[in-house]
Tab-separated table of C-alpha atoms and ligand atoms in Angstrom:
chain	number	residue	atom	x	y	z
A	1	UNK	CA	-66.328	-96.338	40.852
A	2	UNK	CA	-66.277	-99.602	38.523
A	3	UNK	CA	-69.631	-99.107	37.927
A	4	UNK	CA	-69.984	-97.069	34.296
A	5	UNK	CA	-67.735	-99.545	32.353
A	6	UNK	CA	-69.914	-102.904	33.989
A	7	UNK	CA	-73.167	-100.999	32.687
A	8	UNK	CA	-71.575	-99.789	29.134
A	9	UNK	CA	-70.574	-103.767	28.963
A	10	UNK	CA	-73.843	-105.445	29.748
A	11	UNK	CA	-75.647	-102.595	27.644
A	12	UNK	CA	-73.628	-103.907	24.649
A	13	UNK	CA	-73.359	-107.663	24.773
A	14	UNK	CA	-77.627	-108.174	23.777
A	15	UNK	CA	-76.941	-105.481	20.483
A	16	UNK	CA	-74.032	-108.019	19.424
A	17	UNK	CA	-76.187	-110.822	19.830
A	18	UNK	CA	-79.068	-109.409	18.378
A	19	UNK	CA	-77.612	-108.190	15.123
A	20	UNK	CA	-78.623	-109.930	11.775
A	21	UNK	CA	-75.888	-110.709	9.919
A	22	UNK	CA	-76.298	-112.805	6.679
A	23	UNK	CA	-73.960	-114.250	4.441
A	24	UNK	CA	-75.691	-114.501	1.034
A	25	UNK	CA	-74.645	-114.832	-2.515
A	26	UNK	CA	-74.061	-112.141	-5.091
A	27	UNK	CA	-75.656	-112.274	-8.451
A	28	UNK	CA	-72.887	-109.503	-10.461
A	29	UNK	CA	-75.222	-108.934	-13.465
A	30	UNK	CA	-72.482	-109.238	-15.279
A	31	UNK	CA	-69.593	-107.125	-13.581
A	32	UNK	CA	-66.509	-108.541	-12.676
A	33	UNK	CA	-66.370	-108.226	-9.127
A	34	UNK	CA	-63.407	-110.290	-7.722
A	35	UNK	CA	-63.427	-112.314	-4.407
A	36	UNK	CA	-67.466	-111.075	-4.010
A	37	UNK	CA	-69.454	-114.698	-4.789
A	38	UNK	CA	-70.872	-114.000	-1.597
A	39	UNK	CA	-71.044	-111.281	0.445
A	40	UNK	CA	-72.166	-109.746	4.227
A	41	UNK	CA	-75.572	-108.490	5.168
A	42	UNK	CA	-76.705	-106.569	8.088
A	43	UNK	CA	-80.297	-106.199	8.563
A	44	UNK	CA	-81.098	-103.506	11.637
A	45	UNK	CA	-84.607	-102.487	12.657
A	46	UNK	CA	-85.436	-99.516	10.876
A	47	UNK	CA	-82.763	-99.029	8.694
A	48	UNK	CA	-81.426	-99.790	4.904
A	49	UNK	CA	-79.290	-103.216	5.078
A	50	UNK	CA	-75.577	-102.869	4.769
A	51	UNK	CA	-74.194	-104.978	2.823
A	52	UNK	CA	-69.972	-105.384	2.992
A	53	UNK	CA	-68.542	-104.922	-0.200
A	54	UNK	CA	-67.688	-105.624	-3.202
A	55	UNK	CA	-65.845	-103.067	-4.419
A	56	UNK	CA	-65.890	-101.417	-8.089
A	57	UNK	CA	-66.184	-103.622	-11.535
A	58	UNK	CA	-62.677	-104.391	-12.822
A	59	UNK	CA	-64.130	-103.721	-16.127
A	60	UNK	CA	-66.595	-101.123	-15.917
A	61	UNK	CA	-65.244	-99.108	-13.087
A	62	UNK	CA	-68.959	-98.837	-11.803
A	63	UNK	CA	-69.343	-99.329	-8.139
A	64	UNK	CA	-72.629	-101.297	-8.242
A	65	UNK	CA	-76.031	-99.997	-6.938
A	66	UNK	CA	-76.939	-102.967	-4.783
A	67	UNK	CA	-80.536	-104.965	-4.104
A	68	UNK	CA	-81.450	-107.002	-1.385
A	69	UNK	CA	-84.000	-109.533	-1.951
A	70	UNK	CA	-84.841	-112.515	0.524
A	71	UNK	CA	-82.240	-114.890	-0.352
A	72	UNK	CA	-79.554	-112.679	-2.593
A	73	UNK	CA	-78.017	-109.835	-3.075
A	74	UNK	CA	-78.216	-108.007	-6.757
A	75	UNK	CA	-76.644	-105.735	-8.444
A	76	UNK	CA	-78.808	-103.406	-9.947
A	77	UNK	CA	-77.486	-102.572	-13.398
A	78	UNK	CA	-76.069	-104.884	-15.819
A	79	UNK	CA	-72.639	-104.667	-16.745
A	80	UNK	CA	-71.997	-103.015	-20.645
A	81	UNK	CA	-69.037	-105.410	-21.038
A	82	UNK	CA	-70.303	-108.418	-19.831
A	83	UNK	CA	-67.513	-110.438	-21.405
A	84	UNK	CA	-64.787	-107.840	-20.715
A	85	UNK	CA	-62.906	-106.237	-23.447
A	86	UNK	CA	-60.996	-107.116	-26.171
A	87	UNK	CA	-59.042	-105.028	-27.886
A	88	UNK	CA	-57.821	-104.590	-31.616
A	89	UNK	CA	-55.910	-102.463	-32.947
A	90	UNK	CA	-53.518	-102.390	-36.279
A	91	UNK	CA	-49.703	-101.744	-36.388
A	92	UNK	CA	-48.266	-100.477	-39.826
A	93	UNK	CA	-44.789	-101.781	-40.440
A	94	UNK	CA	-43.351	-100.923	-43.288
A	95	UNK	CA	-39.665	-101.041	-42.619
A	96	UNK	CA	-40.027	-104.621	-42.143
A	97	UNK	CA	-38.293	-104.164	-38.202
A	98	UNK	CA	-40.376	-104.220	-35.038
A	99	UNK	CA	-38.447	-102.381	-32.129
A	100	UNK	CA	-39.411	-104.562	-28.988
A	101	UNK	CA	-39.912	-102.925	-25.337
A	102	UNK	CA	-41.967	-102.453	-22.420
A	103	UNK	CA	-41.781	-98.472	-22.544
A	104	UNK	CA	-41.390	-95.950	-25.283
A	105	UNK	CA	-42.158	-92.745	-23.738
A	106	UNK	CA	-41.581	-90.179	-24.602
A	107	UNK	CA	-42.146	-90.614	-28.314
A	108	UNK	CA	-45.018	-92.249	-27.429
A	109	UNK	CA	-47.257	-91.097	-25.211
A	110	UNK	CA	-51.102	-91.221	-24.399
A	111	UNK	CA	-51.014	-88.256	-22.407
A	112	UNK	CA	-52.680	-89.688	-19.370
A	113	UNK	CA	-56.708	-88.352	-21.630
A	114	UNK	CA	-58.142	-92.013	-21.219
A	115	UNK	CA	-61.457	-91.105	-20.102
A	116	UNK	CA	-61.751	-94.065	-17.523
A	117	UNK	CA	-59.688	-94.837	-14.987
A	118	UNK	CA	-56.313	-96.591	-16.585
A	119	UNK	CA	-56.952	-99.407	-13.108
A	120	UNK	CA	-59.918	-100.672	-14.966
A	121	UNK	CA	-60.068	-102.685	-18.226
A	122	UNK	CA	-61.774	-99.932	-20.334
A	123	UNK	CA	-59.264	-97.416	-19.013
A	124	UNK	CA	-57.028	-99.687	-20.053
A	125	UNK	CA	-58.530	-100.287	-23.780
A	126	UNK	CA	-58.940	-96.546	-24.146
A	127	UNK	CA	-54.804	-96.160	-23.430
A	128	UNK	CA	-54.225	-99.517	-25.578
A	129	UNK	CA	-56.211	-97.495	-28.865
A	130	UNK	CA	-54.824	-94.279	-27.931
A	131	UNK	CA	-51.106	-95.381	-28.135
A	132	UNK	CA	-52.048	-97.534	-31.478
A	133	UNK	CA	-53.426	-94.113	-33.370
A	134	UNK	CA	-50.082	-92.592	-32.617
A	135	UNK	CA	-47.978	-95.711	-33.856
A	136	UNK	CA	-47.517	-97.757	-31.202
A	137	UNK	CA	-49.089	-101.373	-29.728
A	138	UNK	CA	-49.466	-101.094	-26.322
A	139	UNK	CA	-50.671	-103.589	-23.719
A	140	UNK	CA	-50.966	-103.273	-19.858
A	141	UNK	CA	-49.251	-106.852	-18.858
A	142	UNK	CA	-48.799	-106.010	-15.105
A	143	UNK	CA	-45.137	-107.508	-13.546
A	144	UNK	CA	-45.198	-110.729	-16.209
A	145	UNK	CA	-41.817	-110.117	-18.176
A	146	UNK	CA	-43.641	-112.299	-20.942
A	147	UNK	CA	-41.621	-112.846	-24.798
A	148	UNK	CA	-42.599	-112.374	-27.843
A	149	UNK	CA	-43.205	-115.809	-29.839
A	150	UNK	CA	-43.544	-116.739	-33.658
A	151	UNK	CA	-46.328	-119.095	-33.742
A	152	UNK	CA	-46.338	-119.437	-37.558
A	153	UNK	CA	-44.972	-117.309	-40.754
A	154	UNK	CA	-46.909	-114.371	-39.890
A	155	UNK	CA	-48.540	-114.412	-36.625
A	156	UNK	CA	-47.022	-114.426	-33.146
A	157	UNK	CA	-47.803	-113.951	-29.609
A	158	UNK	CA	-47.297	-111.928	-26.665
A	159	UNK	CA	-47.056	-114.655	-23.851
A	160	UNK	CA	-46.124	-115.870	-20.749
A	161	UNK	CA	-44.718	-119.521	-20.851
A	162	UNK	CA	-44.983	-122.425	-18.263
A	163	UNK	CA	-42.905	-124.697	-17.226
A	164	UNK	CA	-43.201	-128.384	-16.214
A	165	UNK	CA	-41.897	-130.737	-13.837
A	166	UNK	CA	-39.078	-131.301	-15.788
A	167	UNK	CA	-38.616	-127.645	-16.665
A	168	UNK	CA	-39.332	-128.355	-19.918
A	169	UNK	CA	-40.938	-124.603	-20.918
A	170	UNK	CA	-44.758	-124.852	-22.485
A	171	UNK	CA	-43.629	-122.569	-25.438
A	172	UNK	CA	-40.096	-123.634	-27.780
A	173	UNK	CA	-37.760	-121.955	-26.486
A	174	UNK	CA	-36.121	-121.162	-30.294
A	175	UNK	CA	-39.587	-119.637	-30.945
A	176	UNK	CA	-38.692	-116.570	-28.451
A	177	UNK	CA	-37.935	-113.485	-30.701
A	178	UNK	CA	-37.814	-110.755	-27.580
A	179	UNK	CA	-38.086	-111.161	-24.249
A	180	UNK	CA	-39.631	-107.924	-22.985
A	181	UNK	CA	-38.488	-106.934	-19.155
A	182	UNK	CA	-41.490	-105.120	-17.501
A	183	UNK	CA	-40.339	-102.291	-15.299
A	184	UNK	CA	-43.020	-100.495	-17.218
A	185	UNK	CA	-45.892	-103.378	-16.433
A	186	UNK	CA	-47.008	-103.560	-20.346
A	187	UNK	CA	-45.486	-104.183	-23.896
A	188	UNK	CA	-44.628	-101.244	-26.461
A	189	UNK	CA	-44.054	-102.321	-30.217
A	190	UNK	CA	-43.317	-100.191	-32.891
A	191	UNK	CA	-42.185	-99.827	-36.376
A	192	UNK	CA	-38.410	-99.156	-35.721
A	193	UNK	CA	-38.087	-96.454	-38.573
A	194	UNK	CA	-41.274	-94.744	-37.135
A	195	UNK	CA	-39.682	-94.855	-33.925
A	196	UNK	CA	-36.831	-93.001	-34.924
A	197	UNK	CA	-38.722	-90.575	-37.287
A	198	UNK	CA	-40.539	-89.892	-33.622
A	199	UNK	CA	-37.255	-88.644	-32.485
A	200	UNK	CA	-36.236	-92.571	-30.822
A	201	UNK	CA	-32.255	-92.500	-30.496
A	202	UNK	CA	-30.916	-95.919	-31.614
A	203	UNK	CA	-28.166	-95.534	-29.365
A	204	UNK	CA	-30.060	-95.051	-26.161
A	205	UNK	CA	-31.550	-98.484	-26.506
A	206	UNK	CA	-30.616	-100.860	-24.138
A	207	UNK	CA	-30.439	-105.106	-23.181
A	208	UNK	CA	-33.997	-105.009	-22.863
A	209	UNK	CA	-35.549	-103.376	-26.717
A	210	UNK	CA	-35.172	-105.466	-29.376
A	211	UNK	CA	-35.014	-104.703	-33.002
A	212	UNK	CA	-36.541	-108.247	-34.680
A	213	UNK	CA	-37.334	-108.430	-38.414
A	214	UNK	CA	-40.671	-109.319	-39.729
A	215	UNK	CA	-42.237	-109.102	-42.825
A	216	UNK	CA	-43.378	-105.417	-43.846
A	217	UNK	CA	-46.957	-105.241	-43.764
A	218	UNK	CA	-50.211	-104.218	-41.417
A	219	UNK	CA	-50.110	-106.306	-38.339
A	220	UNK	CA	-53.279	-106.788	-36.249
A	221	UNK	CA	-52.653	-107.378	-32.303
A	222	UNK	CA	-55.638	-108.876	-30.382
A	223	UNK	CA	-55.116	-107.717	-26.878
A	224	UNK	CA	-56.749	-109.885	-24.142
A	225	UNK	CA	-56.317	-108.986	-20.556
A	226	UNK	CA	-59.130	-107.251	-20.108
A	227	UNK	CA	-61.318	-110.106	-20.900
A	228	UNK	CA	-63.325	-111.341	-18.197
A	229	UNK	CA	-61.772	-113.928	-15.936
A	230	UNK	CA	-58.608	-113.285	-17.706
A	231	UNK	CA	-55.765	-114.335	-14.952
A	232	UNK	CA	-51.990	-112.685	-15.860
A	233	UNK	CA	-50.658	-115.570	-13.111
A	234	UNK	CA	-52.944	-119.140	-14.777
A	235	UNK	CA	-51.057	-122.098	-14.469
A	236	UNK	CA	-51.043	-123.073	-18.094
A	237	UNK	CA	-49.368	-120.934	-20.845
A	238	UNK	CA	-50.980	-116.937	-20.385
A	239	UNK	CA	-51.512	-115.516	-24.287
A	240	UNK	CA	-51.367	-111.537	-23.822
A	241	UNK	CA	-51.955	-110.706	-27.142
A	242	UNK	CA	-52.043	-112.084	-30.673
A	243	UNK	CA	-50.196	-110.471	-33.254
A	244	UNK	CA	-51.159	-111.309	-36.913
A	245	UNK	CA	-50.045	-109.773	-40.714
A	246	UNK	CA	-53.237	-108.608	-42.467
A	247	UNK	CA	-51.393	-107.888	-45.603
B	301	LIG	ZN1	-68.961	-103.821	-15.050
């Protein structure tokens, strides 16, 4: 009676001994493919290799057509964006007041038409343009709760600060013009009059917007996290965006 599972074991045990499995490094062509320096190849008689992961470019979005060669794995296309994506866009503010947040739906909203998926950098550039041609700078921050920071007369920051042993924060604390609370993981900026001519109601704002004056002009903001290699949780002070007056 216990003969079926002794046979199904000792029918088993040479395939699992047998098997060639590889670990061999990944050359990305230029995708960002987290966590996948090297991955897992499995070479059976007679059949394609498999090779274990990686998953989809965090840039891109592609999931990568792989090659195996002798001693590495490629990835058959290069990546468009080998050095991510950085994103400008331009911020009109005439009334002189910037109306700091981390959401401002409903009057602005991007109407989920990115044509990439929003979970990949370009998604994310396509939403960050999108929201600035309908008067607002956007910029996906993920769970940071970073502050907005003048670094000179006209030009700031969008950062994450540090601090040290001594708690002694990496950015001046009296430099901190809005501290922007992320339920919504991104910041949302926009000309405070615009706002309201939107249909914003002043009233409904609450401890985490802030209304901070700058000088009117057209601001530029340089948006950075979908830069390759860019890490939201770095050690060292993390720069979201820069904001600067063009005129
Ligand atoms: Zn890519």
């Amino acid at each position: 009676m216990t003969q079926a599972p002794t046979a199904a074991l000792t029918h088993r045990q040479p395939q699992e001994d047998n098997t060639p499995i590889q670990t061999m490094p990944l050359n990305a062509n230029g995708h960002s493919l987290p966590g996948a320096s090297e991955v897992t190849v499995i070479q059976l008689e007679g059949h394609e290799p498999l090779v274990s992961g990686p998953s989809r470019c965090a840039i891109c979005g592609i999931y990568p057509k792989l090659r195996v060669t002798d001693d590495s794995v490629e990835v058959q296309d290069p990546c468009p964006y080998p050095n991510g994506i950085t994103t400008d866009i331009t911020l009109i503010v005439p009334s002189g007041k910037l109306l700091v947040t981390d959401d401002l739906r409903p009057v602005y909203d991007w109407q989920d038409d990115a044509a990439a998926d929003y979970n990949t950098a370009l998604g994310q550039a396509q939403v960050v343009e999108a929201m600035a041609a309908i008067g607002c700078a956007y910029g996906p921050v993920r769970n940071s709760c970073p502050g907005l920071y003048r670094t000179g007369p006209d030009s700031y920051i969008i950062a994450s600060p540090r601090c040290d042993e001594d708690d002694n924060p990496s950015l001046p604390e009296d430099t901190c013009l809005a501290s922007i609370c992320t339920d919504l993981w991104a910041y949302s900026i926009a000309d405070f009059e615009h706002w309201k001519a939107q249909g914003g109601n002043p009233d409904e704002l609450g401890w985490s917007d802030s209304v901070i004056d700058v000088a009117p002009g057209t601001y530029r903001f340089t948006h950075h996290t979908g830069e390759h290699g860019f890490d939201h949780y770095a050690d060292e002070t993390v720069i979201f965006a820069h904001i600067k007056r063009l005129t």
